[in-house]
Coordinates of C-alpha atoms and ligand atoms in Angstrom, one line a residue:
M1 CA -68.1 19.5 -9.2
P2 CA -68.7 18.3 -5.7
A3 CA -69.2 20.9 -3.1
L4 CA -66.4 22.5 -1.4
F5 CA -67.3 22.0 2.0
P6 CA -70.1 19.7 3.8
S7 CA -73.6 21.3 4.2
D8 CA -73.5 21.4 8.0
W9 CA -69.6 23.0 8.0
L10 CA -70.7 26.0 10.1
A11 CA -71.2 25.9 13.7
D12 CA -74.6 25.5 15.3
A13 CA -76.4 27.9 17.6
P14 CA -75.7 28.8 20.3
Y15 CA -72.2 29.6 19.5
E16 CA -69.4 32.1 20.4
D17 CA -67.3 34.1 17.8
R18 CA -63.7 35.2 18.4
D19 CA -61.7 37.5 16.1
L20 CA -58.5 35.9 15.4
G21 CA -57.1 39.0 13.9
V22 CA -56.0 40.0 10.0
L23 CA -55.3 37.5 7.4
K24 CA -54.8 40.2 4.8
A25 CA -54.8 43.9 4.6
G26 CA -55.2 45.7 1.4
K27 CA -55.9 49.2 0.3
E28 CA -59.7 48.9 0.2
S29 CA -60.5 46.3 2.4
E30 CA -59.4 44.0 5.2
V31 CA -60.0 40.2 5.7
Y32 CA -59.9 38.9 9.3
L33 CA -59.9 35.4 10.6
V34 CA -63.0 34.8 12.8
S35 CA -63.6 31.4 14.8
R36 CA -67.1 30.0 15.4
T37 CA -67.5 27.7 18.5
G38 CA -71.0 25.9 18.8
P39 CA -72.2 23.1 21.1
T40 CA -70.1 20.1 18.8
R41 CA -67.5 22.1 16.7
T42 CA -65.5 25.0 15.7
C43 CA -65.1 26.3 12.5
L44 CA -63.2 29.3 10.9
M45 CA -64.7 32.1 8.6
A46 CA -62.9 34.7 6.6
E47 CA -64.7 38.3 7.4
K48 CA -64.0 40.7 4.7
R49 CA -64.4 44.5 5.8
F50 CA -64.3 47.3 3.4
K51 CA -62.6 50.5 4.3
P52 CA -64.7 54.0 3.8
R53 CA -64.0 55.0 0.5
L54 CA -62.5 58.3 -0.3
Q55 CA -64.8 60.8 -2.7
R56 CA -62.3 60.0 -5.1
A57 CA -62.4 56.5 -5.2
F58 CA -66.1 56.6 -6.3
R59 CA -65.2 58.6 -9.3
N60 CA -65.9 55.7 -11.6
D61 CA -68.7 54.3 -9.9
Y62 CA -71.2 56.3 -11.2
L63 CA -71.3 53.7 -14.0
Y64 CA -71.7 51.0 -11.7
A65 CA -74.4 52.5 -9.6
G66 CA -77.2 51.8 -12.0
V67 CA -76.5 48.2 -12.3
W68 CA -76.4 48.0 -8.2
G69 CA -79.8 48.2 -8.0
E70 CA -82.3 51.2 -7.7
G71 CA -82.0 53.7 -5.0
S72 CA -84.5 56.5 -4.3
R73 CA -84.4 59.5 -5.8
H74 CA -83.3 61.0 -3.0
E75 CA -80.3 58.8 -2.6
S76 CA -79.4 59.5 -6.2
R77 CA -79.5 63.0 -6.0
A78 CA -77.3 63.1 -3.0
I79 CA -75.0 60.6 -4.7
K80 CA -74.7 63.0 -7.3
K81 CA -74.0 66.0 -5.1
R82 CA -71.5 64.0 -3.3
T83 CA -73.1 64.8 -0.1
R84 CA -72.0 62.7 3.1
F85 CA -75.2 61.1 3.1
G86 CA -74.7 60.4 -0.5
Q87 CA -71.3 58.7 0.0
E88 CA -72.7 56.6 2.8
H89 CA -75.3 55.4 0.4
L90 CA -72.9 54.5 -2.3
Q91 CA -70.5 52.5 0.4
A92 CA -73.5 50.6 1.9
R93 CA -74.7 49.7 -2.0
W94 CA -71.0 48.9 -2.8
E95 CA -70.8 46.4 0.5
S96 CA -74.3 44.5 -0.3
H97 CA -73.3 44.4 -4.0
E98 CA -70.5 42.1 -3.2
W99 CA -72.3 40.2 -0.4
A100 CA -75.2 39.7 -2.9
T101 CA -72.7 38.5 -5.7
L102 CA -71.0 35.8 -3.5
Q103 CA -74.7 34.8 -2.5
G104 CA -75.8 34.6 -6.1
L105 CA -72.5 32.7 -7.6
H106 CA -72.9 30.1 -4.6
D107 CA -76.5 29.5 -5.2
A108 CA -75.8 29.1 -8.9
G109 CA -73.1 26.3 -8.1
V110 CA -70.0 28.2 -8.7
T111 CA -67.0 27.5 -6.7
V112 CA -66.7 30.3 -4.3
P113 CA -66.1 30.0 -0.4
P114 CA -70.0 29.4 1.2
P115 CA -71.4 32.5 2.2
V116 CA -72.2 32.9 6.0
E117 CA -73.4 36.5 7.0
R118 CA -73.3 40.1 6.2
V119 CA -71.8 42.4 8.9
E120 CA -71.2 46.2 9.4
H121 CA -69.1 47.3 6.6
G122 CA -68.5 43.7 5.2
Y123 CA -69.6 40.2 5.2
R124 CA -68.3 36.5 6.4
M125 CA -67.6 33.5 4.5
A126 CA -65.9 30.1 4.9
F127 CA -62.2 30.6 5.6
I128 CA -60.4 28.6 2.8
G129 CA -57.4 27.3 4.3
D130 CA -55.9 24.4 6.5
G131 CA -55.9 24.9 10.3
D132 CA -55.2 28.8 10.3
R133 CA -53.3 28.9 7.5
A134 CA -55.0 30.5 4.2
A135 CA -54.6 28.7 1.2
P136 CA -52.5 30.5 -1.6
R137 CA -53.4 32.3 -4.4
L138 CA -53.2 30.4 -7.6
S139 CA -50.9 33.1 -8.8
E140 CA -48.4 32.1 -6.2
V141 CA -48.6 28.2 -7.1
D142 CA -46.4 26.7 -9.9
L143 CA -49.0 24.2 -11.2
D144 CA -47.5 21.2 -13.3
L145 CA -48.5 21.0 -17.0
T146 CA -51.3 18.1 -16.6
T147 CA -52.7 19.9 -13.6
A148 CA -52.7 23.4 -15.2
R149 CA -54.5 22.0 -18.5
R150 CA -57.4 20.6 -16.1
V151 CA -57.5 23.6 -13.9
W152 CA -58.0 26.0 -17.1
R153 CA -60.6 24.0 -18.1
E154 CA -62.5 24.0 -14.9
L155 CA -61.8 27.8 -14.7
Q156 CA -63.5 28.0 -18.1
R157 CA -66.4 26.2 -16.9
E158 CA -66.6 28.4 -13.6
I159 CA -66.9 31.4 -15.9
Q160 CA -69.4 29.8 -18.0
L161 CA -71.5 29.2 -14.7
I162 CA -70.8 33.0 -13.9
L163 CA -72.0 33.8 -17.0
D164 CA -75.1 31.8 -16.9
A165 CA -75.9 33.6 -13.8
E166 CA -75.8 36.7 -15.7
L167 CA -72.8 38.1 -13.9
V168 CA -69.4 39.1 -15.1
H169 CA -66.7 38.8 -12.5
G170 CA -64.7 41.8 -13.6
D171 CA -61.5 41.4 -11.8
L172 CA -60.7 37.5 -12.6
S173 CA -56.9 36.5 -12.7
A174 CA -54.9 34.1 -10.7
F175 CA -54.7 37.0 -7.8
N176 CA -58.5 36.3 -7.1
V177 CA -58.3 32.4 -7.2
L178 CA -57.6 30.5 -4.2
W179 CA -55.7 27.1 -4.5
W180 CA -57.0 24.9 -1.9
H181 CA -57.2 20.8 -1.9
E182 CA -56.2 20.7 -5.4
R183 CA -59.2 23.0 -6.9
P184 CA -59.4 26.6 -7.7
V185 CA -61.7 28.7 -5.8
I186 CA -62.9 32.0 -6.8
I187 CA -62.9 35.0 -4.6
D188 CA -63.3 38.9 -4.6
F189 CA -66.6 40.0 -6.3
S190 CA -66.0 43.8 -5.6
Q191 CA -65.9 44.2 -9.5
A192 CA -68.6 42.3 -10.5
V193 CA -71.3 43.3 -13.0
D194 CA -74.5 42.6 -14.3
A195 CA -73.7 40.8 -17.4
V196 CA -77.0 42.1 -19.2
V197 CA -77.1 45.3 -18.7
H198 CA -73.7 46.8 -18.0
P199 CA -71.9 48.7 -21.0
A200 CA -68.9 47.1 -20.2
A201 CA -69.9 43.6 -19.8
R202 CA -68.6 42.0 -22.6
D203 CA -65.3 44.0 -22.5
L204 CA -64.9 42.4 -18.6
L205 CA -65.6 39.3 -19.6
R206 CA -63.1 39.3 -22.5
R207 CA -60.6 40.6 -19.8
D208 CA -61.6 37.9 -17.3
V209 CA -60.6 35.3 -19.9
E210 CA -57.6 36.8 -20.9
R211 CA -55.9 37.6 -17.7
T212 CA -56.9 34.2 -16.4
A213 CA -55.6 32.7 -19.5
G214 CA -52.0 34.5 -19.0
Y215 CA -51.5 32.6 -15.9
F216 CA -51.9 29.2 -17.7
R217 CA -50.1 30.1 -20.6
R218 CA -47.0 30.8 -18.4
R219 CA -47.3 27.6 -17.3
G220 CA -47.3 26.0 -21.0
V221 CA -50.8 25.5 -21.4
A222 CA -51.9 26.0 -25.2
V223 CA -54.5 28.5 -24.8
D224 CA -56.9 29.5 -27.7
L225 CA -58.6 32.6 -26.3
D226 CA -61.4 32.7 -29.0
A227 CA -62.4 29.3 -28.3
A228 CA -62.0 29.8 -24.5
L229 CA -64.6 32.9 -25.1
A230 CA -66.8 30.6 -27.2
L231 CA -66.5 27.9 -24.2
V232 CA -67.6 30.1 -21.6
G233 CA -70.7 31.4 -23.6
D234 CA -69.5 34.6 -25.0
S235 CA -72.3 35.8 -27.7
P236 CA -73.3 39.3 -28.8
A237 CA -77.0 38.1 -28.0
R238 CA -76.1 38.0 -24.4
F239 CA -75.4 41.7 -24.0
A240 CA -77.9 44.1 -24.2
H241 CA -75.6 46.7 -25.5
Q242 CA -74.3 44.5 -28.3
V243 CA -77.7 43.4 -29.2
L244 CA -78.9 47.0 -29.1
S245 CA -76.1 48.8 -31.3
S246 CA -75.9 45.8 -33.9
Ligands
ADP301 N1 -62.8 32.9 1.9 C1 -61.0 33.2 2.1 N2 -60.3 32.4 2.7 C2 -59.1 32.6 3.0 N3 -58.4 33.7 2.6 C3 -59.2 34.7 1.9 C4 -60.5 34.6 1.8 N4 -61.2 35.6 1.0 C5 -60.0 36.5 1.0 N5 -58.7 35.9 1.3 C6 -57.3 36.3 1.3 O1 -57.5 37.7 1.2 C7 -57.0 38.2 0.4 C8 -57.9 39.8 -0.1 O2 -58.9 39.2 -0.8 P1 -59.8 39.6 -1.9 O3 -61.5 39.3 -1.8 O4 -58.9 39.5 -2.8 O5 -59.8 41.4 -1.3 P2 -59.0 42.5 -2.4 O6 -60.0 43.6 -2.8 O7 -58.3 43.3 -1.1 O8 -58.1 42.0 -3.5 C9 -57.0 37.3 -0.9 O9 -56.1 37.4 -1.8 C10 -56.8 36.0 -0.1 O10 -55.4 35.9 0.4
MG302 MG1 -58.3 40.5 -4.7

């Protein structure tokens, strides 16, 4: 796949950034439109900012904590005891997890918005849209059958690239794919997990494939789930938990 953006899309220093307001407000995050004007051009960025999560929202995150990377014992104890320090630490890990995932996937050649930088409570990436109009989600677009077949093939290839990078998106569906210049662009990596060590990685992969396939099936594409899973590279050998339990 050719790159989504030319390598010099980002305005050079010295630049001035301007906040152009909220693009999308969600339960856990808000996405802002930010323009950057440098000496020769202006470009648009999307800035995803996470809202501080409630104590409760982290309940299931114990499962994830280990695969986000190691914290110190002091930090881990604080997380378990649900102290304020522990909460802040978990929040910070959550935020850098999504940023690191975007970077890793971009480096692996997955079609994602090019990452720009980490900011407090979030990160910046290229804005996917035309003018200041954001690209629609795939779920809002009614592809014709020929295009739908092509895009389903392309997305299977993208899932394969993600898996080759030893990651599983974890929340993939037509809601987290933008449709731009006739191409699917994958976003929203907040639920991504390590494919090798996360105990639910293989189930999440299957769910990603099933949910994404659902969109294409509704557009008339003949979807074979087992074939799709084989194509993206699903096999017990990839998943440590499968290997250990077999
Ligand atoms: N890089 C981007 N360019 C344009 N729009 C974006 C971009 N990233 C996110 N959005 C918009 O913001 C919405 C929410 O972003 P997402 O990462 O899916 O967060 P959430 O966790 O709230 O689902 C997306 O559905 C999309 O409409
Ligand atoms: Mg989303």
